[in-house]
Short mmCIF file of C-alpha atoms and ligand atoms in Angstrom, two decimals:
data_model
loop_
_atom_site.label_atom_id
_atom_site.label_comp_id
_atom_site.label_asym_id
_atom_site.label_seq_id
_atom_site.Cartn_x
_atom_site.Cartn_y
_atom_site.Cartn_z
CA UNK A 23 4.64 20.97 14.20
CA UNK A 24 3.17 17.95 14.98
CA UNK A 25 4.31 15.03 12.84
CA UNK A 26 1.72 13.39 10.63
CA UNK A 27 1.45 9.61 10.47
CA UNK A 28 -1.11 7.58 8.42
CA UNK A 29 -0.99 3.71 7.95
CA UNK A 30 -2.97 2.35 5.20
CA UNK A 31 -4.45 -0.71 5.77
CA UNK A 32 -7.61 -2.48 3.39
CA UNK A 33 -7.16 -5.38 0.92
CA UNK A 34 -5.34 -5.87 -2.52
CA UNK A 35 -6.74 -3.78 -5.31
CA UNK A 36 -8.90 -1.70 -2.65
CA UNK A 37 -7.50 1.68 -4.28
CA UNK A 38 -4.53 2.71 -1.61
CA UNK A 39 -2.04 2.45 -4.24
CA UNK A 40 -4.35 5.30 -6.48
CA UNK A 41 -4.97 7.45 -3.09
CA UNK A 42 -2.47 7.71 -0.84
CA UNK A 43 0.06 8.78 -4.14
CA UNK A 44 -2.95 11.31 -4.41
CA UNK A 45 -2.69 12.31 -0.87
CA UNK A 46 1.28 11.81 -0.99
CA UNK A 47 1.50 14.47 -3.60
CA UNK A 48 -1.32 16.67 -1.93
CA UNK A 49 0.12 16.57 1.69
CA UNK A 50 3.37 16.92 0.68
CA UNK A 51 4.33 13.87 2.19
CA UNK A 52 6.11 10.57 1.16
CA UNK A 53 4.48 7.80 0.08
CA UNK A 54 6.20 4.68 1.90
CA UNK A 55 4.92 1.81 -0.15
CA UNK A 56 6.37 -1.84 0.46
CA UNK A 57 5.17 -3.80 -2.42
CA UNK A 58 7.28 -0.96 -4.92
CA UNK A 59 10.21 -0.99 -2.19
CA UNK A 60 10.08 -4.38 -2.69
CA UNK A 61 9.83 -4.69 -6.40
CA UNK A 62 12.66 -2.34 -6.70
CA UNK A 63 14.76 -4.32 -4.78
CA UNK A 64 13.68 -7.31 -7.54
CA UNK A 65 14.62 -4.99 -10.48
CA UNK A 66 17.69 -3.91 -8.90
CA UNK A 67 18.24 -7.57 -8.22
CA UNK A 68 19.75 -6.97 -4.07
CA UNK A 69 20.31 -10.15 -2.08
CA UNK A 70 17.02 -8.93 -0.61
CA UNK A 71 14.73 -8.46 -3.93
CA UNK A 72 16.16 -11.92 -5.09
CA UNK A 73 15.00 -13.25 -1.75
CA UNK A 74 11.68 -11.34 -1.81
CA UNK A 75 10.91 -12.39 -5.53
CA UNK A 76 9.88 -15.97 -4.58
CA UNK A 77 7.55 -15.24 -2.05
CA UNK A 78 6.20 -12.50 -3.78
CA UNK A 79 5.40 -14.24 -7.26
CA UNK A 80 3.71 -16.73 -4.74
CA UNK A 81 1.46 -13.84 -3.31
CA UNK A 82 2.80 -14.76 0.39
CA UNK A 83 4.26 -12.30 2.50
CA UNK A 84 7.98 -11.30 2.48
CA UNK A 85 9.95 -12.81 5.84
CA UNK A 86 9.41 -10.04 7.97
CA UNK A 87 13.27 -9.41 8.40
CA UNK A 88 13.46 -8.06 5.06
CA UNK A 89 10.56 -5.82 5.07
CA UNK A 90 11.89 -4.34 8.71
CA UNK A 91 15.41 -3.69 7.08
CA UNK A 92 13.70 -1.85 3.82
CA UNK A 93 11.11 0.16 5.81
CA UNK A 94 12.97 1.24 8.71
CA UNK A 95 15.96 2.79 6.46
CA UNK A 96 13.44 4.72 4.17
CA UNK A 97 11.54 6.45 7.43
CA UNK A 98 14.77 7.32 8.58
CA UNK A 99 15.59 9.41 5.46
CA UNK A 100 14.95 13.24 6.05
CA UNK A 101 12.28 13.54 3.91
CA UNK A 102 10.33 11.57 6.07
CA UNK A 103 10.64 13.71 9.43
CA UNK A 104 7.86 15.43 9.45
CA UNK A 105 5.17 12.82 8.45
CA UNK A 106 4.99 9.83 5.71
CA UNK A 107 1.88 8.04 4.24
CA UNK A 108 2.45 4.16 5.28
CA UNK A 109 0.84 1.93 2.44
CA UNK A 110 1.48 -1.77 2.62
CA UNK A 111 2.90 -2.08 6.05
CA UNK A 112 1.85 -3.54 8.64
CA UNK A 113 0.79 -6.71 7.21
CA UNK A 114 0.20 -8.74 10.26
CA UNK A 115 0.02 -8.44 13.71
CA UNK A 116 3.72 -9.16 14.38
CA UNK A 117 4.37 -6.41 12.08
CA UNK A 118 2.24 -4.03 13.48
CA UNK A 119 4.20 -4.43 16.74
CA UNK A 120 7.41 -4.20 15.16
CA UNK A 121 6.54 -0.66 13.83
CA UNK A 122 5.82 0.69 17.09
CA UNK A 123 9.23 -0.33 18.30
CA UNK A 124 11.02 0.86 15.16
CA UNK A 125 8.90 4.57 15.58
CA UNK A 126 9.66 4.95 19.41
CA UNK A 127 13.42 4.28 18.10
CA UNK A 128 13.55 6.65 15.68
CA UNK A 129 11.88 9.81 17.33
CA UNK A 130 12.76 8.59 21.18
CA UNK A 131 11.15 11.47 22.59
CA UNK A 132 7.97 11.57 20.10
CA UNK A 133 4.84 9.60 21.09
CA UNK A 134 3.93 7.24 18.49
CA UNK A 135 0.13 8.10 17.25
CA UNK A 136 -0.27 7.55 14.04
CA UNK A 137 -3.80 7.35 12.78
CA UNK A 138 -4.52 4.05 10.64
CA UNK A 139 -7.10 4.36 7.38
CA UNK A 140 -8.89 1.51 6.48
CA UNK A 141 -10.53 1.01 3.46
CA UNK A 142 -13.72 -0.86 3.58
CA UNK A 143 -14.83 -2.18 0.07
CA UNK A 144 -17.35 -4.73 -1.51
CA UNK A 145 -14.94 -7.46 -2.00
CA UNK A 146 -16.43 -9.07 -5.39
CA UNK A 147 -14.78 -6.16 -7.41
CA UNK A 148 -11.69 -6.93 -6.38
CA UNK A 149 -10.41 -9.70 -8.67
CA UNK A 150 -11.50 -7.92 -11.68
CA UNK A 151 -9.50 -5.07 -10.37
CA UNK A 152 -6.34 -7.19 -10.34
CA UNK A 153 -6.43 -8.98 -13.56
CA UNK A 154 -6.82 -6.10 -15.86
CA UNK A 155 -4.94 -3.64 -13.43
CA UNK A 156 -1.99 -2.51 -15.72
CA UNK A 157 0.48 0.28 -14.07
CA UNK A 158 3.33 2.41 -16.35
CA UNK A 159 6.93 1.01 -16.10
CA UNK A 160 8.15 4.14 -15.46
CA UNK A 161 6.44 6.82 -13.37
CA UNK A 162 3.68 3.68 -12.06
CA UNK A 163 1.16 5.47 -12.72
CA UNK A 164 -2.54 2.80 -12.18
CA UNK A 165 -4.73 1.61 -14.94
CA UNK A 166 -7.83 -0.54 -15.47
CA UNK A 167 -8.22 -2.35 -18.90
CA UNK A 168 -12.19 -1.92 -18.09
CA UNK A 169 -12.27 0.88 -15.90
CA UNK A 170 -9.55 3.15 -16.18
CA UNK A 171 -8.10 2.68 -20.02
CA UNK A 172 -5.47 4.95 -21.03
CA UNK A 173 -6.07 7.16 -24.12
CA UNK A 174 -3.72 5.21 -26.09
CA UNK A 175 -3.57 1.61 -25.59
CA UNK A 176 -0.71 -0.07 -23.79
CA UNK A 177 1.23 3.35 -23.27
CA UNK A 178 0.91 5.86 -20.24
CA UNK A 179 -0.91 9.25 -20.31
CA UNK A 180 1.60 11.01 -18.74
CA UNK A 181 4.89 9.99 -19.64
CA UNK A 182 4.54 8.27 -22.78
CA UNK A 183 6.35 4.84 -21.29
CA UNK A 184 5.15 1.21 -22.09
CA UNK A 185 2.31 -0.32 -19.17
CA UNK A 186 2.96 -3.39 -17.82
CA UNK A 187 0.84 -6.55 -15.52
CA UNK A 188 2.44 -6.97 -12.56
CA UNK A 189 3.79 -10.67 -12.47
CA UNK A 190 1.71 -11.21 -9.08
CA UNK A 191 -1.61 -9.41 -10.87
CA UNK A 192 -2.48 -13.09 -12.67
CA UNK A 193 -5.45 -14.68 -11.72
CA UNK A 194 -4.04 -17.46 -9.32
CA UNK A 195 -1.48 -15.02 -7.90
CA UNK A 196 -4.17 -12.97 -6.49
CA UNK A 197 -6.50 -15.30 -5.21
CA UNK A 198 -3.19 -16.54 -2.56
CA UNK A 199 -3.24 -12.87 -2.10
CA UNK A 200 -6.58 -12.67 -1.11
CA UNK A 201 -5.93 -15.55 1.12
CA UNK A 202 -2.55 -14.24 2.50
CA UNK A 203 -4.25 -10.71 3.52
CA UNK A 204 -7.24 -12.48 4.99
CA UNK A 205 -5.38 -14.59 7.17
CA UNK A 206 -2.65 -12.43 8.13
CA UNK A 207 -4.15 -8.62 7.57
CA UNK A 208 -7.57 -8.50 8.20
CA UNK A 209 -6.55 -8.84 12.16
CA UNK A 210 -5.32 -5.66 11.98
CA UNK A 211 -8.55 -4.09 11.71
CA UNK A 212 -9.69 -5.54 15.27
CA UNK A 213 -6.03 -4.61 16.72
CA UNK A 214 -6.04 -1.09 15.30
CA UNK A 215 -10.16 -0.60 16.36
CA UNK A 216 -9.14 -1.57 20.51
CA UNK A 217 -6.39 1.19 20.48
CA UNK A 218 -8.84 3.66 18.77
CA UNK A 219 -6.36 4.50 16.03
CA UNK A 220 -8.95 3.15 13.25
CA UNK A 221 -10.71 5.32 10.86
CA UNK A 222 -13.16 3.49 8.67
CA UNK A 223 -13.41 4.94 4.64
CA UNK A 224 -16.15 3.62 2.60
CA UNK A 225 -13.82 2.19 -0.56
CA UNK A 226 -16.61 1.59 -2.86
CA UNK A 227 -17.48 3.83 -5.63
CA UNK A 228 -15.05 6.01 -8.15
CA UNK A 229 -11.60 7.60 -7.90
CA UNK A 230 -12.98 11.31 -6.94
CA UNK A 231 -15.77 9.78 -4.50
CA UNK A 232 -13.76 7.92 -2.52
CA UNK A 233 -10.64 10.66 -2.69
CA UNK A 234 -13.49 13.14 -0.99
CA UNK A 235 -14.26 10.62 1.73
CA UNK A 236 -10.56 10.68 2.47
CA UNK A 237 -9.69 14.40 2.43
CA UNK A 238 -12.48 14.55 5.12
CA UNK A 239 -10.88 11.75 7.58
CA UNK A 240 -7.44 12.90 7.35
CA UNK A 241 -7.65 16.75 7.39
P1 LIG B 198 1.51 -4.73 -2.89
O1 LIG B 198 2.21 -3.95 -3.94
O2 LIG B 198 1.23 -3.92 -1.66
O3 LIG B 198 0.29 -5.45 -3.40
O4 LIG B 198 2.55 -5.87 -2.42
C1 LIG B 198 3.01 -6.86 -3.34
C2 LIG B 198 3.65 -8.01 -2.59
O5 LIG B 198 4.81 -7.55 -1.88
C3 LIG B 198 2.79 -8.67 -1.53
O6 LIG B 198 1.89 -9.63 -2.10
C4 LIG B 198 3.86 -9.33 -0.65
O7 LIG B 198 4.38 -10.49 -1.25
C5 LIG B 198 4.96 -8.27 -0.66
N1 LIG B 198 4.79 -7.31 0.46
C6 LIG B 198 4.41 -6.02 0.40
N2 LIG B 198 4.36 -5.45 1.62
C7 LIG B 198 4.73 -6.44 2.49
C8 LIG B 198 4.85 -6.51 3.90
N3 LIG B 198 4.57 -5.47 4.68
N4 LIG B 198 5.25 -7.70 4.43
C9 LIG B 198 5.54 -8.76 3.69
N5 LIG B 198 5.41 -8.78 2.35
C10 LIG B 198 5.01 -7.62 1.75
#
């Protein structure tokens, strides 16, 4: 069987959170996703999460030590051996390189070919997205005070638990974020595009629309 790698790659609030746990659960695959790796970390409060925290709240990116250590322990657990669902890492250029390196370590005699999904999205949206985005404390489940409301206000649909704002969802949070991605993400689409590994996914329109566009690119 050949293993199945996809990196997720687009900007904050683009909808990879909402898809790739939709394509997680639908592939049968884990869904390796930084920023909660991260945020657990903060919760559980590990030398690492208390580092993390600062740089976080201040919507830069996490020293790239600590994101290395995190990442390359989770897709070394088992579940993980026959394919994961990347969301959140690379972040940068020097990032992108290191996961090459940590993939040719961990399956020596594999070739490393993962396939990298980008979603492309009218930016404009995006703030919006982030200011009234609201996610369940316990099962994380994504909400959108305008968009996506839950049938009871302030509690989940599916597991009854309280929702919460992210502490890096406030206004001038996300606008470093923006900034952050810009500078040190968006290269990643030219990097990815000269090795041929990119797939473009128009990001733009509802949950189900986009979800379509993406069963078609990854099947
Ligand atoms: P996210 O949940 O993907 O929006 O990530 C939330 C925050 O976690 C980011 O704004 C960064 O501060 C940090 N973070 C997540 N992934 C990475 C990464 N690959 N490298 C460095 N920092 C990261």
């Amino acid at each position: 069987m050949t293993k199945k790698e996809l990196v997720f790659l687009g900007p904050p609030a683009s909808g990879k959170g909402t898809q790739t746990s939709k394509l997680s659960q639908y592939l049968k695959f884990p869904h390796v996703d930084t920023g909660s790796l991260l945020r657990r970390a903060m919760t559980e409060k590990t030398p690492d999460g208390l580092t993390a925290q600062g740089y976080i709240e201040k919507g830069q990116l996490v020293p790239i030590e600590i994101v290395a250590s995190i990442i390359k322990s989770r897709l070394q657990e088992e579940d993980c051996a026959n394919g994961f669902i990347l969301d959140g890492f690379p972040r940068s250029i020097e990032q992108a390189e290191m996961l090459e390196g940590m993939l040719k370590e961990i399956d020596a005699d594999k070739e490393v070919g993962f396939k990298v999904v980008y979603f492309d999205i009218d930016q404009q949206l995006l703030l919006d997205r982030i200011i009234y985005r609201r996610s369940c404390s316990k099962c994380g489940r994504i909400y959108n005070l305008l968009s996506l409301k839950p049938q009871k206000e302030g509690v989940c649909d599916d597991c009854g638990e309280e929702l919460i704002q992210r502490k890096d969802d406030t206004e001038e949070t996300a606008k470093a974020r923006f900034n952050t991605y810009f500078e040190q993400t968006a290269p990643l689409i030219k990097f990815y595009e000269e090795k041929g590994s990119l797939r473009k996914i128009d990001a733009n329109g509802e949950v189900d629309e986009v979800w379509e566009r993406l069963l078609s690119e990854v099947n």
